[in-house]
Coordinates of C-alpha atoms in Angstrom, one line a residue:
X259 CA 90.4 80.6 33.2
X260 CA 93.8 80.3 34.7
X261 CA 94.4 81.7 38.1
X262 CA 97.9 81.4 39.5
X263 CA 100.9 83.2 38.0
X264 CA 99.1 84.6 35.1
X265 CA 96.2 85.3 37.4
X266 CA 93.1 85.1 35.4
X267 CA 89.9 87.1 35.7
X268 CA 86.7 86.0 34.3
X269 CA 84.0 88.3 33.7
X270 CA 80.4 90.4 32.4
X271 CA 76.7 93.3 30.2
X272 CA 73.5 94.8 30.1
X273 CA 71.3 95.5 27.2
X274 CA 67.9 94.6 26.5
X275 CA 66.5 91.5 25.1
X276 CA 62.9 90.5 25.8
X277 CA 62.8 87.0 27.2
X278 CA 59.1 86.0 26.9
X279 CA 58.4 86.0 30.7
X280 CA 61.8 84.4 31.6
X281 CA 63.5 87.6 32.8
X282 CA 62.8 90.3 35.3
X283 CA 63.6 93.8 34.1
X284 CA 63.3 97.2 35.6
X285 CA 61.3 99.4 33.4
X286 CA 64.0 101.9 33.0
X287 CA 66.5 99.2 31.9
X288 CA 64.0 97.6 29.5
X289 CA 63.1 100.9 27.8
X290 CA 66.7 102.0 27.6
X291 CA 67.5 98.6 26.1
X292 CA 64.9 99.0 23.5
X293 CA 66.3 102.4 22.6
X294 CA 69.8 101.0 22.4
X295 CA 68.7 98.2 20.2
X296 CA 66.7 100.6 18.0
X297 CA 69.5 103.1 17.6
X298 CA 72.2 100.6 17.1
X299 CA 70.6 97.7 15.2
X300 CA 70.3 99.7 12.0
X301 CA 74.1 100.4 12.0
X302 CA 75.0 96.8 12.8
X303 CA 72.4 95.3 10.3
X304 CA 73.8 97.7 7.7
X305 CA 77.3 96.5 8.4
X306 CA 76.2 92.8 8.1
X307 CA 74.2 93.4 4.9
X308 CA 77.1 95.3 3.3
X309 CA 79.5 92.5 4.1
X310 CA 77.1 89.9 2.7
X311 CA 76.9 91.7 -0.6
X312 CA 80.6 92.0 -0.9
X313 CA 81.5 88.5 0.2
X314 CA 82.5 87.4 -3.3
X315 CA 86.0 88.8 -2.8
X316 CA 88.1 88.2 0.3
X317 CA 90.1 91.5 -0.3
X318 CA 86.9 93.5 -0.7
X319 CA 85.4 91.8 2.3
X320 CA 88.3 92.8 4.5
X321 CA 88.3 96.3 3.2
X322 CA 84.6 96.7 3.8
X323 CA 85.0 95.3 7.3
X324 CA 87.7 97.9 8.1
X325 CA 85.6 100.7 6.8
X326 CA 82.5 99.6 8.6
X327 CA 84.1 98.9 11.9
X328 CA 85.8 102.3 11.8
X329 CA 82.5 104.0 11.1
X330 CA 80.7 102.1 13.8
X331 CA 83.5 102.9 16.3
X332 CA 83.0 106.6 15.6
X333 CA 79.3 106.3 16.4
X334 CA 79.8 104.7 19.9
X335 CA 80.6 107.8 22.0
X336 CA 77.4 109.7 21.3
X337 CA 75.3 106.5 21.5
X338 CA 76.7 105.8 25.0
X339 CA 75.9 109.3 26.2
X340 CA 72.4 108.9 24.8
X341 CA 71.8 105.5 26.6
X342 CA 73.1 106.9 29.9
X343 CA 70.8 109.9 29.7
X344 CA 67.8 107.7 28.7
X345 CA 68.4 105.4 31.7
X346 CA 68.4 108.4 34.1
X347 CA 65.3 109.8 32.4
X348 CA 63.4 106.6 32.7
X349 CA 64.5 106.0 36.3
X350 CA 63.1 109.4 37.2
X351 CA 59.9 108.8 35.3
X352 CA 59.4 105.4 37.1
X353 CA 60.0 107.1 40.5
X354 CA 57.5 109.8 39.8
X355 CA 54.8 107.3 38.7
X356 CA 55.3 105.2 41.8
X357 CA 54.7 108.2 44.0
X358 CA 51.5 109.2 42.3
X359 CA 47.9 108.7 43.4
X360 CA 47.3 106.0 46.1
X361 CA 44.7 104.3 43.9
X362 CA 47.0 104.2 40.9
X363 CA 49.9 103.1 43.0
X364 CA 47.9 100.2 44.6
X365 CA 47.0 98.8 41.2
X366 CA 50.5 99.2 39.9
X367 CA 51.9 97.4 43.0
X368 CA 49.5 94.6 42.5
X369 CA 50.6 94.2 38.9
X370 CA 54.3 94.3 39.9
X371 CA 53.7 91.6 42.5
X372 CA 52.2 89.3 40.0
X373 CA 55.0 89.9 37.6
X374 CA 57.5 89.3 40.4
X375 CA 55.9 86.0 41.2
X376 CA 56.1 84.9 37.6
X377 CA 59.8 85.9 37.3
X378 CA 60.6 84.2 40.6
X379 CA 59.0 81.0 39.4
X380 CA 61.0 81.2 36.2
X381 CA 64.2 81.8 38.1
X382 CA 63.7 79.0 40.6
X383 CA 62.8 76.6 37.8
X384 CA 66.0 77.5 35.9
X385 CA 68.2 77.4 39.0
X386 CA 66.7 74.0 40.0
X387 CA 67.7 72.6 36.7
X388 CA 71.2 74.1 36.9
X389 CA 71.6 72.6 40.4
X390 CA 70.6 69.2 39.0
X391 CA 73.4 69.5 36.4
X392 CA 75.9 70.4 39.1
X393 CA 78.1 68.2 41.3
X394 CA 79.5 69.7 44.4
X395 CA 82.7 68.2 46.0
X396 CA 82.0 66.8 49.5
X397 CA 78.6 68.5 49.4
X398 CA 76.6 69.6 52.4
X399 CA 73.7 72.0 53.0
X400 CA 75.9 75.0 53.3
X401 CA 77.7 74.3 50.1
X402 CA 74.4 73.7 48.3
X403 CA 73.2 77.1 49.4
X404 CA 76.5 78.8 48.2
X405 CA 76.3 77.2 44.8
X406 CA 72.6 78.0 44.4
X407 CA 73.6 81.6 45.2
X408 CA 76.1 81.6 42.3
X409 CA 73.3 80.7 39.8
X410 CA 70.9 83.1 41.3
X411 CA 73.4 86.0 41.0
X412 CA 74.1 85.1 37.3
X413 CA 70.4 84.9 36.6
X414 CA 69.6 88.2 38.2
X415 CA 72.6 90.1 36.8
X416 CA 71.1 90.9 33.4
X417 CA 68.6 89.8 30.8
X418 CA 71.5 88.5 28.8
X419 CA 72.9 86.3 31.6
X420 CA 69.4 85.0 32.5
X421 CA 68.8 84.0 28.9
X422 CA 72.2 82.2 28.9
X423 CA 71.1 80.1 31.9
X424 CA 67.6 79.6 30.4
X425 CA 69.3 78.2 27.2
X426 CA 71.3 75.8 29.4
X427 CA 68.1 74.9 31.3
X428 CA 66.4 73.8 28.1
X429 CA 69.5 72.2 26.5
X430 CA 70.8 70.5 29.6
X431 CA 74.0 69.6 27.8
X432 CA 76.5 70.8 30.5
X433 CA 78.0 69.2 33.6
X434 CA 79.3 71.6 36.3
X435 CA 81.8 70.4 39.0
X436 CA 82.4 72.8 41.9
X437 CA 84.9 72.7 44.8
X438 CA 83.6 75.0 47.5
X439 CA 86.7 74.5 49.6
X440 CA 89.3 75.8 47.1
X441 CA 89.9 78.8 44.8
X442 CA 91.4 76.5 42.2
X443 CA 90.2 73.3 40.5
X444 CA 93.1 71.0 41.5
X445 CA 90.8 68.7 43.6
X446 CA 88.5 68.3 40.6
X447 CA 91.1 67.8 37.8
X448 CA 94.8 67.3 38.2
X449 CA 96.0 68.0 34.6
X450 CA 94.4 69.5 31.6
X451 CA 95.2 71.1 28.3
X452 CA 94.2 74.8 28.0
X453 CA 92.9 76.7 25.0
X454 CA 96.5 77.5 23.9
X455 CA 97.2 73.7 23.8
X456 CA 99.4 73.7 26.8
X457 CA 99.4 71.0 29.5
X458 CA 98.8 72.6 32.8
X459 CA 98.1 71.7 36.4
X460 CA 94.7 72.2 38.0
X461 CA 96.3 74.5 40.6
X462 CA 96.7 77.1 37.9
X463 CA 93.0 77.5 37.1
X464 CA 90.3 79.3 39.0
X465 CA 87.8 77.8 36.5
X466 CA 88.0 75.9 33.3
X467 CA 85.5 75.0 30.5
X468 CA 86.2 71.7 28.8
X469 CA 84.4 72.7 25.7
X470 CA 84.4 69.3 23.9
X471 CA 83.2 67.4 27.0
X472 CA 80.8 70.2 27.9
X473 CA 82.1 70.2 31.5
X474 CA 82.9 73.2 33.7
X475 CA 85.2 73.0 36.6
X476 CA 85.1 75.8 39.3
X477 CA 87.0 76.7 42.4
X478 CA 84.2 78.1 44.6
X479 CA 86.2 80.2 47.1
X480 CA 86.4 83.9 46.5
X481 CA 89.6 85.9 47.1
X482 CA 92.1 88.3 45.6
X483 CA 94.2 87.5 42.5
X484 CA 96.9 89.2 40.6
X485 CA 95.9 90.3 37.1
X486 CA 98.6 91.2 34.5
X487 CA 97.6 94.5 33.0
X488 CA 100.2 96.1 30.5
X489 CA 103.0 94.2 32.1
X490 CA 102.1 95.1 35.7
X491 CA 100.3 93.0 38.2
X492 CA 97.2 94.5 39.8
X493 CA 95.2 92.9 42.6
X494 CA 91.6 92.3 41.9
X495 CA 88.8 90.5 43.7
X496 CA 88.0 87.0 42.4
X497 CA 84.3 86.2 42.4
X498 CA 83.5 82.5 41.6
X499 CA 80.1 83.4 40.1
X500 CA 81.8 85.7 37.5
X501 CA 84.2 82.9 36.5
X502 CA 81.3 80.5 36.3
X503 CA 79.4 82.8 34.0
X504 CA 82.3 83.1 31.7
X505 CA 82.9 79.3 31.6
X506 CA 79.2 78.6 31.0
X507 CA 79.2 81.2 28.2
X508 CA 82.0 79.3 26.4
X509 CA 79.9 76.1 26.7
X510 CA 76.9 77.9 25.3
X511 CA 79.0 79.2 22.3
X512 CA 80.0 75.6 21.6
X513 CA 76.5 74.2 21.8
X514 CA 75.1 76.9 19.5
X515 CA 77.7 77.2 16.9
X516 CA 79.5 73.8 17.0
X517 CA 82.8 75.5 16.2
X518 CA 85.3 74.9 19.0
X519 CA 83.7 77.6 21.2
X520 CA 84.0 80.4 18.6
X521 CA 80.9 82.6 18.4
X522 CA 80.1 81.9 14.7
X523 CA 79.4 78.8 12.6
X524 CA 82.2 77.0 10.8
X525 CA 81.0 78.0 7.3
X526 CA 79.9 81.6 8.2
X527 CA 82.7 83.6 6.6
X528 CA 81.0 86.9 7.1
X529 CA 80.7 86.7 10.9
X530 CA 84.1 84.9 11.1
X531 CA 85.8 87.9 9.5
X532 CA 83.7 90.4 11.4
X533 CA 84.6 88.8 14.8
X534 CA 88.3 88.5 13.9
X535 CA 88.3 92.2 13.1
X536 CA 86.6 93.0 16.4
X537 CA 89.2 90.9 18.3
X538 CA 92.0 92.6 16.5
X539 CA 90.7 96.1 17.1
X540 CA 90.1 95.3 20.8
X541 CA 93.7 94.0 21.1
X542 CA 95.0 97.2 19.5
X543 CA 93.1 99.4 22.0
X544 CA 94.0 97.6 25.2
X545 CA 97.3 99.4 25.7
X546 CA 95.8 102.9 25.2
X547 CA 92.3 102.5 26.8
X548 CA 91.6 101.4 30.4
X549 CA 90.0 98.0 30.2
X550 CA 88.8 95.5 32.8
X551 CA 91.1 92.7 33.9
X552 CA 88.9 90.1 32.2
X553 CA 89.5 91.8 28.8
X554 CA 93.3 91.8 29.4
X555 CA 93.2 88.1 30.4
X556 CA 91.2 87.1 27.3
X557 CA 93.7 89.0 25.0
X558 CA 96.7 87.6 26.9
X559 CA 96.0 84.1 25.5
X560 CA 98.7 83.0 23.0
X561 CA 96.6 81.6 20.1
X562 CA 93.9 83.2 18.0
X563 CA 91.5 80.5 18.9
X564 CA 92.0 81.0 22.6
X565 CA 91.6 84.7 22.3
X566 CA 88.4 84.4 20.3
X567 CA 86.8 81.8 22.7
X568 CA 87.9 83.8 25.8
X569 CA 86.9 87.3 24.6
X570 CA 83.2 86.6 23.8
X571 CA 82.7 85.4 27.4
X572 CA 83.8 88.9 28.7
X573 CA 80.3 90.2 28.0
X574 CA 78.3 87.9 30.5
X575 CA 81.3 88.0 32.8
X576 CA 81.3 91.8 33.2
X577 CA 77.5 91.9 33.5
X578 CA 77.7 89.5 36.5
X579 CA 80.7 91.3 37.9
X580 CA 79.2 94.8 37.9
X581 CA 75.5 94.3 37.5
X582 CA 73.3 95.2 34.5
X583 CA 73.6 99.0 34.3
X584 CA 77.2 99.4 35.3
X585 CA 78.3 96.4 33.4
X586 CA 76.6 97.5 30.2
X587 CA 78.1 101.0 30.6
X588 CA 81.6 99.6 31.0
X589 CA 81.1 97.2 28.1
X590 CA 79.9 100.0 25.8
X591 CA 82.9 102.1 26.8
X592 CA 85.6 99.5 26.7
X593 CA 84.5 96.9 24.1
X594 CA 81.5 98.4 22.2
X595 CA 81.8 96.3 19.0
X596 CA 82.2 93.1 21.0
X597 CA 79.0 94.0 22.9
X598 CA 77.0 94.8 19.8
X599 CA 78.3 91.5 18.2
X600 CA 77.0 89.6 21.3
X601 CA 73.7 91.4 21.3
X602 CA 72.9 91.3 17.6
X603 CA 74.5 87.9 16.6
X604 CA 74.8 85.7 19.6
X605 CA 71.6 86.6 21.5
X606 CA 69.2 85.8 18.5
X607 CA 70.9 82.4 18.1
X608 CA 70.5 81.8 21.8
X609 CA 66.9 82.7 21.8
X610 CA 66.1 80.5 18.8

């Protein structure tokens, strides 16, 4: 993700995916996630099945995609309202239960402590592995603590982001290089070729995922950057952990799908066309709908490949940037189809 001149942002969702003891979830978030998955999965699955049946003809496939995406888009607004209301309802219910009888509260607290201990062990194990895969420039105790904090924030941000780190923990196919003394990566790599195929200096990047080498470079100093939104530059805070989450997401896409970082397999025409349609629709909306800087950055890339690889990483980026609930809310509002694609297509592959 480039950082000087173009000023790149790199960024995050929420949603619910059960992680078999790997992730800590608030009850309200878990229940609302289940509801979201229940209410949306049928539409998304229907879309996928319809496309599969019609795949014999490219023209028919594209027409079906357009019709299905349009129909799905129209369903987003009421779904978002429902999820928001459900979250508030579950939060209130959880609060009422915790203030109930002393005896019941004591038992519940004990159960929560045990669950918290299990979750902490899973988190610490995952972060320990990620630290073993990380090289910190001119390392010392303070820098180690800072970098560990990056991984902890990514892990805690959302079930989706903790699953992403857990995937990397098990796969161990990535190398992360971090410079805690700079906001760019020039001390880690002098020259590189970006996703658009352009040769650039390391000073122009806040972070960069070398997909084919499975290496991530990160400038670990936070600060303020200029983000180009609709031809105007807007100042936004730069958080290294957000950039790191997005770069790691690109590596995960490559490790799963083996397709240059795209979130679908080389021979999967159905999901390739679906994702292309989602990228196109998101690009068409960006000038009329208020979107986060990370979305604008992803869509500002010059080549279709660069836009596809960059846009999918917006989901974990915004979840880390805003947290689980707010991040998911913004994702559903700004890029709903991208969010559902991540949840219903990418997440199952990541879990398996």
